CSV table of C-alpha atoms in Angstrom, one decimal:
chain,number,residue,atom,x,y,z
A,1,UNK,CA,48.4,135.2,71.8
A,2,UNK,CA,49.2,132.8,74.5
A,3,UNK,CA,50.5,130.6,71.8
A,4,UNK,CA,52.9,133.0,70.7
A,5,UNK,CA,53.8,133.6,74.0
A,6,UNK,CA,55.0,130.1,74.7
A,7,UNK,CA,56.5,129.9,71.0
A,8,UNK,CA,58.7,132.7,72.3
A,9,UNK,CA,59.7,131.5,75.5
A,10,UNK,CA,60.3,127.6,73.6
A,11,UNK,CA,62.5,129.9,71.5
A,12,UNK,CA,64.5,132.2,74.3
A,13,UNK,CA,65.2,128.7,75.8
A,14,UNK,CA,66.5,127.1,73.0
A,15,UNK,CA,68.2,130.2,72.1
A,16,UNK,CA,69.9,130.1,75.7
A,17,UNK,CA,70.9,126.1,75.4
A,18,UNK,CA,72.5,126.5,72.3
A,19,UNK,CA,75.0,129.4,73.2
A,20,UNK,CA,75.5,127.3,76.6
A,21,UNK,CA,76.3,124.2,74.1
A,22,UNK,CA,78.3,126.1,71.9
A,23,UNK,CA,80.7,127.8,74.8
A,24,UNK,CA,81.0,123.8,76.8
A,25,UNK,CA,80.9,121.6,74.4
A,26,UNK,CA,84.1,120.2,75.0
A,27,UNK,CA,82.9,119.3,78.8
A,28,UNK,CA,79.9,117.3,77.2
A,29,UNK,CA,82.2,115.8,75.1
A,30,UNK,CA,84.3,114.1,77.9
A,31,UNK,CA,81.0,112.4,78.6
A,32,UNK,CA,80.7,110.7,75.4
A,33,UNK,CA,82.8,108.0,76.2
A,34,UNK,CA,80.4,107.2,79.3
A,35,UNK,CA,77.0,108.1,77.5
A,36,UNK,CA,78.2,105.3,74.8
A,37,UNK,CA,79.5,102.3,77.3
A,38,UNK,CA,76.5,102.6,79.6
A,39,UNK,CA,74.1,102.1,76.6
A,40,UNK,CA,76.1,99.6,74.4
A,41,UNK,CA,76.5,97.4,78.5
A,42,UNK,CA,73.5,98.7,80.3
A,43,UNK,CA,71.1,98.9,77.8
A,44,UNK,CA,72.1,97.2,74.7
A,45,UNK,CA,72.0,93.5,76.7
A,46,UNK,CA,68.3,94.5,78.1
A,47,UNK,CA,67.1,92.4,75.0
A,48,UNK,CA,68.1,89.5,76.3
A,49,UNK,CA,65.6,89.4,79.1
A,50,UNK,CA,63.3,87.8,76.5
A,51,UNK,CA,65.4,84.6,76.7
A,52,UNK,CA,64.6,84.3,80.9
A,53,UNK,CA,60.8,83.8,79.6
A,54,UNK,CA,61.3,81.3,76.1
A,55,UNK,CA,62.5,77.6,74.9
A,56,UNK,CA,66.3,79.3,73.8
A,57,UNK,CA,67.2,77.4,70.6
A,58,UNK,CA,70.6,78.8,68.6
A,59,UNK,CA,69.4,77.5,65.6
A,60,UNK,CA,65.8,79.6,66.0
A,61,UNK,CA,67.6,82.7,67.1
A,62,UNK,CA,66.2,84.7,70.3
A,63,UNK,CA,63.0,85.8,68.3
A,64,UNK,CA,62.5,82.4,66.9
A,65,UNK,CA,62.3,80.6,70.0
A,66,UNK,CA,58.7,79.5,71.8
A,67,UNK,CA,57.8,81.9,74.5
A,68,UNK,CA,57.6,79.5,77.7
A,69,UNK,CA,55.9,82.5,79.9
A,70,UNK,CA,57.3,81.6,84.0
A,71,UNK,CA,58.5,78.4,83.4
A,72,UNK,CA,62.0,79.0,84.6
A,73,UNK,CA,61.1,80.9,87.1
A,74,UNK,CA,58.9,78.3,88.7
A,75,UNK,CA,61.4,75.6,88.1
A,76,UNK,CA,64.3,77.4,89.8
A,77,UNK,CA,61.8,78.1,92.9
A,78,UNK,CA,61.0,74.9,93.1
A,79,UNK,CA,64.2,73.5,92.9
A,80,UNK,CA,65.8,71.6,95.8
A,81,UNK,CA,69.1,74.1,95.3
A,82,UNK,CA,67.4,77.2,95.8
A,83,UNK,CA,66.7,77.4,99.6
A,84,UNK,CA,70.5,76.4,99.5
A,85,UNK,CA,71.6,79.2,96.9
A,86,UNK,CA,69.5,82.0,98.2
A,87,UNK,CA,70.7,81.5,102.3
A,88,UNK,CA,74.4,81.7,100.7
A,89,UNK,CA,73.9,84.6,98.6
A,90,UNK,CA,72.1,86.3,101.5
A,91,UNK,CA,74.3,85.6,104.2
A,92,UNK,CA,77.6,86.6,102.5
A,93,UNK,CA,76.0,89.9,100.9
A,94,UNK,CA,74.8,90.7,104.7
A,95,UNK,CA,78.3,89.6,106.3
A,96,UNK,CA,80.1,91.8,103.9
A,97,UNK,CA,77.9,94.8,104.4
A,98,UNK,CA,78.1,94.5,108.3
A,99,UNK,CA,81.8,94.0,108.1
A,100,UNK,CA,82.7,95.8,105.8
A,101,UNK,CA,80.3,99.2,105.4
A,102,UNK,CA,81.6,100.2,108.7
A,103,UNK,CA,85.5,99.9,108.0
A,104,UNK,CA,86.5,102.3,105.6
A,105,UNK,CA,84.6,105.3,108.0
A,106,UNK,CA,86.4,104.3,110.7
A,107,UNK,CA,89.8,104.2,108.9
A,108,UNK,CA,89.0,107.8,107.3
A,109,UNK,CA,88.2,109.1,110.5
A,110,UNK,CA,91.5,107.8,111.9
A,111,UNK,CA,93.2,109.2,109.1
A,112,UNK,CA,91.6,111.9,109.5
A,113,UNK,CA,93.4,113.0,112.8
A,114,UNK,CA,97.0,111.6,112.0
A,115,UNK,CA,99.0,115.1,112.0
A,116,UNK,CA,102.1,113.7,110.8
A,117,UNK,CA,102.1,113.7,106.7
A,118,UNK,CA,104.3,111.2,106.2
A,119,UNK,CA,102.5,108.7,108.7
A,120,UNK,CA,99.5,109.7,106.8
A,121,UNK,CA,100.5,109.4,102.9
A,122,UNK,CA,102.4,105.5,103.9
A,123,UNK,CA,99.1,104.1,105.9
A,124,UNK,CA,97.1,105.7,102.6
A,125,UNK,CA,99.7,104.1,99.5
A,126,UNK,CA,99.3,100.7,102.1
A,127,UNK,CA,96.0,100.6,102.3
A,128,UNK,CA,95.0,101.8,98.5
A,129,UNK,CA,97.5,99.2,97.1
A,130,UNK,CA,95.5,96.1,97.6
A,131,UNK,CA,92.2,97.1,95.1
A,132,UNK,CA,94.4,97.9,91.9
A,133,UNK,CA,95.4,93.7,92.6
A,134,UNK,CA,93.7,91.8,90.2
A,135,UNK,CA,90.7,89.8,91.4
A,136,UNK,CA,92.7,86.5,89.7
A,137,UNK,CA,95.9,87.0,91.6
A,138,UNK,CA,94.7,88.1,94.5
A,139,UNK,CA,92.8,85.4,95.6
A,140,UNK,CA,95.6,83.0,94.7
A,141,UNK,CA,97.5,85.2,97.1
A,142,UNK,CA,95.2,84.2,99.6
A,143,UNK,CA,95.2,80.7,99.0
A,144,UNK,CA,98.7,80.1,99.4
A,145,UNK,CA,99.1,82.2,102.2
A,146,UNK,CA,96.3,80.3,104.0
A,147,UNK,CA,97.6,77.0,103.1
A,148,UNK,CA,98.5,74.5,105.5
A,149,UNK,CA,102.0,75.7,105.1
A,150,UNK,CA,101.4,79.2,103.9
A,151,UNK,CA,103.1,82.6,105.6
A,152,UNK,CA,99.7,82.3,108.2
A,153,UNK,CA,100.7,79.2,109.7
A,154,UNK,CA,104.2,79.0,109.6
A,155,UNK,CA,104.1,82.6,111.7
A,156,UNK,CA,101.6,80.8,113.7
A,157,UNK,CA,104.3,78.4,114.3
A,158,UNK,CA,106.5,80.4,115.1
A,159,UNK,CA,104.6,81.7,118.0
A,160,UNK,CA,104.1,78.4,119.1
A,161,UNK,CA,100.3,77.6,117.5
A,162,UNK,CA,99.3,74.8,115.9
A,163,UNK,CA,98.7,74.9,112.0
A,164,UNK,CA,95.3,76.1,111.4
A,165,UNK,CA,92.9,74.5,108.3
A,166,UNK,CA,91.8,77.6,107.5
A,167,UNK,CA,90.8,76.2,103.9
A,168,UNK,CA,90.4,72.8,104.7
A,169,UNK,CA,87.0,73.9,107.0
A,170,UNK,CA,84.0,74.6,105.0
A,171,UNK,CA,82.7,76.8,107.2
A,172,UNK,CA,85.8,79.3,107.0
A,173,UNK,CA,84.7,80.0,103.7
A,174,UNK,CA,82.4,82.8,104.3
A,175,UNK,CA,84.9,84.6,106.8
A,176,UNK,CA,87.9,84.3,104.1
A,177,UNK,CA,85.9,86.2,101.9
A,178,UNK,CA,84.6,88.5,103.5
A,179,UNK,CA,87.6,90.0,105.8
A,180,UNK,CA,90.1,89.8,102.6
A,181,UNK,CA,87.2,91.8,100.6
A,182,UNK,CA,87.3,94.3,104.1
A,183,UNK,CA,91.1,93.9,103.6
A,184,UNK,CA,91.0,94.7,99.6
A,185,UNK,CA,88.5,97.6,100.0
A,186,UNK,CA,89.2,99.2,103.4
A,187,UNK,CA,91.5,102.0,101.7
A,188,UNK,CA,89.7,102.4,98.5
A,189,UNK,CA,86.4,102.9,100.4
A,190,UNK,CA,87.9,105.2,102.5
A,191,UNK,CA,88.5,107.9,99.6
A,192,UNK,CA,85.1,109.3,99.8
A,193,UNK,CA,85.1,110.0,103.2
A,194,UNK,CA,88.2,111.5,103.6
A,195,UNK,CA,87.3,114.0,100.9
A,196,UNK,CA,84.6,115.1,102.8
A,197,UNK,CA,86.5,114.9,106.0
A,198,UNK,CA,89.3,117.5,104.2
A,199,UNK,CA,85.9,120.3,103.3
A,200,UNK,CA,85.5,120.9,107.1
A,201,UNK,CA,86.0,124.5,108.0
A,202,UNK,CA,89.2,124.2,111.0
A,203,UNK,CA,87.3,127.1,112.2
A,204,UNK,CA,85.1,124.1,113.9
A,205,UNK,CA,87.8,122.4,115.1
A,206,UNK,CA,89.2,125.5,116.8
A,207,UNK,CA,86.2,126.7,118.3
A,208,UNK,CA,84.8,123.3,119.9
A,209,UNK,CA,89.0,122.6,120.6
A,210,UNK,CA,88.3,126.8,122.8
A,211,UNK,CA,85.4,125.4,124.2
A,212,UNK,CA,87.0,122.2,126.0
A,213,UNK,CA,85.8,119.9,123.2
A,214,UNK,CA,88.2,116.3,123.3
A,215,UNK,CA,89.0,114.4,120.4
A,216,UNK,CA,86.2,112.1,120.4
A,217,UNK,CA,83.5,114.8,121.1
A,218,UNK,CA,84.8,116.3,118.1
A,219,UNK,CA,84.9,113.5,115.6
A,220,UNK,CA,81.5,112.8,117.5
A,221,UNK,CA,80.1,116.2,116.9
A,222,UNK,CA,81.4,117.1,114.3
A,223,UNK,CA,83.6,114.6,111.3
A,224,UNK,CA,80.3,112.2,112.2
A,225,UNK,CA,77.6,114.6,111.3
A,226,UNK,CA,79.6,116.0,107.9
A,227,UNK,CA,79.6,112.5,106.5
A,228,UNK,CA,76.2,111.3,107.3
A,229,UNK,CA,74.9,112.2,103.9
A,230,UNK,CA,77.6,110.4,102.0
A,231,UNK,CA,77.3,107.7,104.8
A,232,UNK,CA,73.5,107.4,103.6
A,233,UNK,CA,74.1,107.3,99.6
A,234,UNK,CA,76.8,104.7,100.3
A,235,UNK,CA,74.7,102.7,102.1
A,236,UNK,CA,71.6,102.7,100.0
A,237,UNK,CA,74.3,101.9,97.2
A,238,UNK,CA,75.2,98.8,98.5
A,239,UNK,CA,71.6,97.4,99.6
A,240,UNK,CA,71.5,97.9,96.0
A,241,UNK,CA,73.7,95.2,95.3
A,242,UNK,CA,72.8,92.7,98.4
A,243,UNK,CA,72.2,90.4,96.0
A,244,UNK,CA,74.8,91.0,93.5
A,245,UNK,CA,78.0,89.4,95.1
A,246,UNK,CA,80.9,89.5,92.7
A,247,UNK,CA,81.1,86.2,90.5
A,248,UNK,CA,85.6,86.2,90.4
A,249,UNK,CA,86.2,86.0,93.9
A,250,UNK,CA,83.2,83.4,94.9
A,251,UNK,CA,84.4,81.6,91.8
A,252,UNK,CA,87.9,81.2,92.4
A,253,UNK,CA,88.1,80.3,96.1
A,254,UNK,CA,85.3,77.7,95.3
A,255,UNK,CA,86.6,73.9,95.8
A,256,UNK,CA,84.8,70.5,96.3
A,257,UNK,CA,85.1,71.2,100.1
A,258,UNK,CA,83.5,74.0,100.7
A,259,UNK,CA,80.9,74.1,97.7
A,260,UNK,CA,78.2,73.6,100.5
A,261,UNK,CA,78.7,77.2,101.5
A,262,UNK,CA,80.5,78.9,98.3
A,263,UNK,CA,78.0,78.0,95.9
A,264,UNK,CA,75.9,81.7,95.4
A,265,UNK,CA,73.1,82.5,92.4
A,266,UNK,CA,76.0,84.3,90.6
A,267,UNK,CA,78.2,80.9,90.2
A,268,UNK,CA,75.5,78.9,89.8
A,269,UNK,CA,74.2,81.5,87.0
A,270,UNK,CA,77.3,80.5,85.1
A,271,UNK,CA,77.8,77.4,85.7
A,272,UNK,CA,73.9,76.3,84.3
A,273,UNK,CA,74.5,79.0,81.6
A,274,UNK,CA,78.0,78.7,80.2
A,275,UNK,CA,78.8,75.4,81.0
A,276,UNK,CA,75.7,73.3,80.7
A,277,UNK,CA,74.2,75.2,78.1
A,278,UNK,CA,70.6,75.7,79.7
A,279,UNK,CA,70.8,79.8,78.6
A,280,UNK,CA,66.7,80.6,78.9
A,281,UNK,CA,67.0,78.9,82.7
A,282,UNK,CA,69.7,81.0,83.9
A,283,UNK,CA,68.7,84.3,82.3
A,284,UNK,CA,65.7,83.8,84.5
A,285,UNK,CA,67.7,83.5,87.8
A,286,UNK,CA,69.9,86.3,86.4
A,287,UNK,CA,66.5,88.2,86.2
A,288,UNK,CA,65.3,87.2,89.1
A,289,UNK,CA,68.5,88.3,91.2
A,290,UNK,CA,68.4,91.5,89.3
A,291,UNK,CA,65.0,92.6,90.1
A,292,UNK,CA,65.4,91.9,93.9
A,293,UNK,CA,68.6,94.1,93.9
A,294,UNK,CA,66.1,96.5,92.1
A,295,UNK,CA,63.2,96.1,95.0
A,296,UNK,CA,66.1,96.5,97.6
A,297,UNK,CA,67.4,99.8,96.1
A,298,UNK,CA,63.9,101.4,96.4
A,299,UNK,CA,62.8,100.1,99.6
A,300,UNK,CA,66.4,101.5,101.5
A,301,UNK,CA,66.2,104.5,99.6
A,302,UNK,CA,62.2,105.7,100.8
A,303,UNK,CA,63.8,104.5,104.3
A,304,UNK,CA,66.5,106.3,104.3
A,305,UNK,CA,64.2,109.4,102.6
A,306,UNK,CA,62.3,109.5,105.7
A,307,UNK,CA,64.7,108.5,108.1
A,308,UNK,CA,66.8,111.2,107.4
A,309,UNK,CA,66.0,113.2,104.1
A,310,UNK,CA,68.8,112.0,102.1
A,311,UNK,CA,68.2,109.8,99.0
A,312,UNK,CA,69.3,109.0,95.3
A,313,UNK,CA,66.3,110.7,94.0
């Protein structure tokens, strides 16, 4: 009896599925497109993680080769480049966050109380431009205008300032990239926000404006509080990539002079890979990196779960 039972219920919900299916299929079928590029560049390459624990031989092919177990883990750890590699990595993931998490709220919630459209629309086109640049040209945009006789210093001449190395100091490295990232990003991050910002009832607005409420008690009171949730996923979204610093623009404003400070596991990764050939030994550090973004993810998310009840799952 109860078998029947469930058989029927099985069969009501099936039932209901398909005529759901069969009325927005077209909807489902926008998602195709995504459903096949996350599997064939998410998942597909997941067989490859074999090669971070064997000898790597083309002529044996991936299954052919000699399992090696941790090997290349333990050589990379021991390694006198790895204290080096992991500081960098770190310290440039934690700059940008700090710099740059912050920027794009602030500049939504500026935007946010600009009452004249036009104002409004030029600081957004501004600001949005610089992300649809190409990684490639844009940071040979900032090399020559930070060149000893780039647009920088020859308006610092002007004023009456001395020329400034900015790329002839190592140790400007880390703030050129992170500030021009800030600089690429601030409008594009800001998108999120502002959409948010835009769903507040004005009814709030009027009634704490009645009460004697002044600008910044409102965006304290309320623009703050709307887009703490979104503030939280964001945030646990990019502890998830701490480690995961994008290869282009570390790549392409590395130089013999300030290699010291520019060299990061996702350079290095390609440089011991591609170039030198050594594939098993840097799909282990590409492993490695990977699973420490993983451990990061969780760790901020159950954090931010009981911090304040808002998580990715």
């Amino acid at each position: 009896m109860e078998g029947n039972m469930s058989n029927t219920t099985k069969g009501k919900r099936n039932g209901k599925f398909l005529r759901h299916l069969k009325r927005t299929w077209v909807l489902y079928l926008f998602i195709v497109p995504m459903v096949i590029y996350v599997i064939l560049f998410s998942y597909v390459p997941m067989y490859g993680i074999q090669l971070a624990f064997k000898d790597y031989r083309p002529t044996d092919g991936i299954w052919g080769s000699a399992w090696v177990g941790l090997e290349h883990f333990k050589t990379f750890f021991e390694s006198f480049q790895f204290k080096d590699l992991l500081w960098n990595t770190l310290s440039l993931s934690f700059y940008s966050l700090i710099a740059g998490f912050p920027m794009p709220i602030i500049f939504a919630l500026f935007l946010n109380y600009i009452t004249k459209k036009r104002l409004k629309k030029a600081a957004q086109m501004i600001t949005y431009a610089p992300h649809f640049i190409s990684m490639v040209v844009y940071c040979g945009m900032i090399l020559i205008f930070l060149s000893s006789d780039g647009v920088v210093n020859q308006l610092l001449m002007i004023f009456g300032v001395d020329p400034v190395g900015f790329l002839s100091n190592p140790e400007n490295f880390r703030h050129i990239y992170v500030w021009s990232g800030v600089l690429q990003g601030i409008g594009w991050g800001s998108i999120m926000y502002i959409s948010v910002l835009t769903s507040v009832g004005p009814e709030l607005h009027e009634a704490a404006t009645v009460d004697g409420a002044s600008r910044f008690q409102r965006l304290l009171y309320i623009d703050i509080p709307s887009i703490m949730p979104t503030m939280v996923i964001m945030l646990i979204m990019r502890a998830g990539e701490i480690m995961d610093l994008g290869f282009e623009k570390a790549f392409l404003l590395q130089n013999s002079i300030n290699l010291e400070y520019s060299e990061i596991i996702s350079t290095y990764v390609y440089k011991i890979g591609i170039q030198n050939g050594q594939f098993s030994y840097s799909a282990a550090i590409g492993l490695f990196n990977n699973v420490i973004n993983l451990l990061l993810l969780v760790v901020v998310n159950k954090i931010a779960k009981r911090v304040s009840d808002v998580s990715l799952w």
